[in-house]
């Protein structure tokens, strides 16, 4: 069984997303940081849904 970290680290969409940006120590202070954050959040949501991974609010996963 894969956990979310394995799926994310090996995912080409995630890798290509990070490749679009020049990630430096100062990156967090740039306008591109917010764009990356938004794109990454959306991509993670799509991956969770596509792989039918449980989420914190998914009560049926606890049963």
PDB file of C-alpha atoms in Angstrom, residues 4 7 11 42-53:
ATOM      1  CA  UNK A   4       0.659   9.915   0.306  1.00  0.00           C
ATOM      2  CA  UNK A   7       2.689   9.041  -4.310  1.00  0.00           C
ATOM      3  CA  UNK A  11       4.487  11.863  -9.168  1.00  0.00           C
ATOM      4  CA  UNK A  42      -4.801  21.765  -6.221  1.00  0.00           C
ATOM      5  CA  UNK A  43      -2.531  19.034  -7.553  1.00  0.00           C
ATOM      6  CA  UNK A  44      -2.452  17.248  -4.191  1.00  0.00           C
ATOM      7  CA  UNK A  45      -6.245  17.318  -3.968  1.00  0.00           C
ATOM      8  CA  UNK A  46      -6.510  15.800  -7.446  1.00  0.00           C
ATOM      9  CA  UNK A  47      -4.007  13.082  -6.554  1.00  0.00           C
ATOM     10  CA  UNK A  48      -5.846  12.229  -3.335  1.00  0.00           C
ATOM     11  CA  UNK A  49      -9.108  11.923  -5.241  1.00  0.00           C
ATOM     12  CA  UNK A  50      -7.604   9.954  -8.145  1.00  0.00           C
ATOM     13  CA  UNK A  51      -5.964   7.470  -5.780  1.00  0.00           C
ATOM     14  CA  UNK A  52      -9.004   7.279  -3.486  1.00  0.00           C
ATOM     15  CA  UNK A  53      -6.915   8.111  -0.438  1.00  0.00           C
TER      16      UNK A  53
END
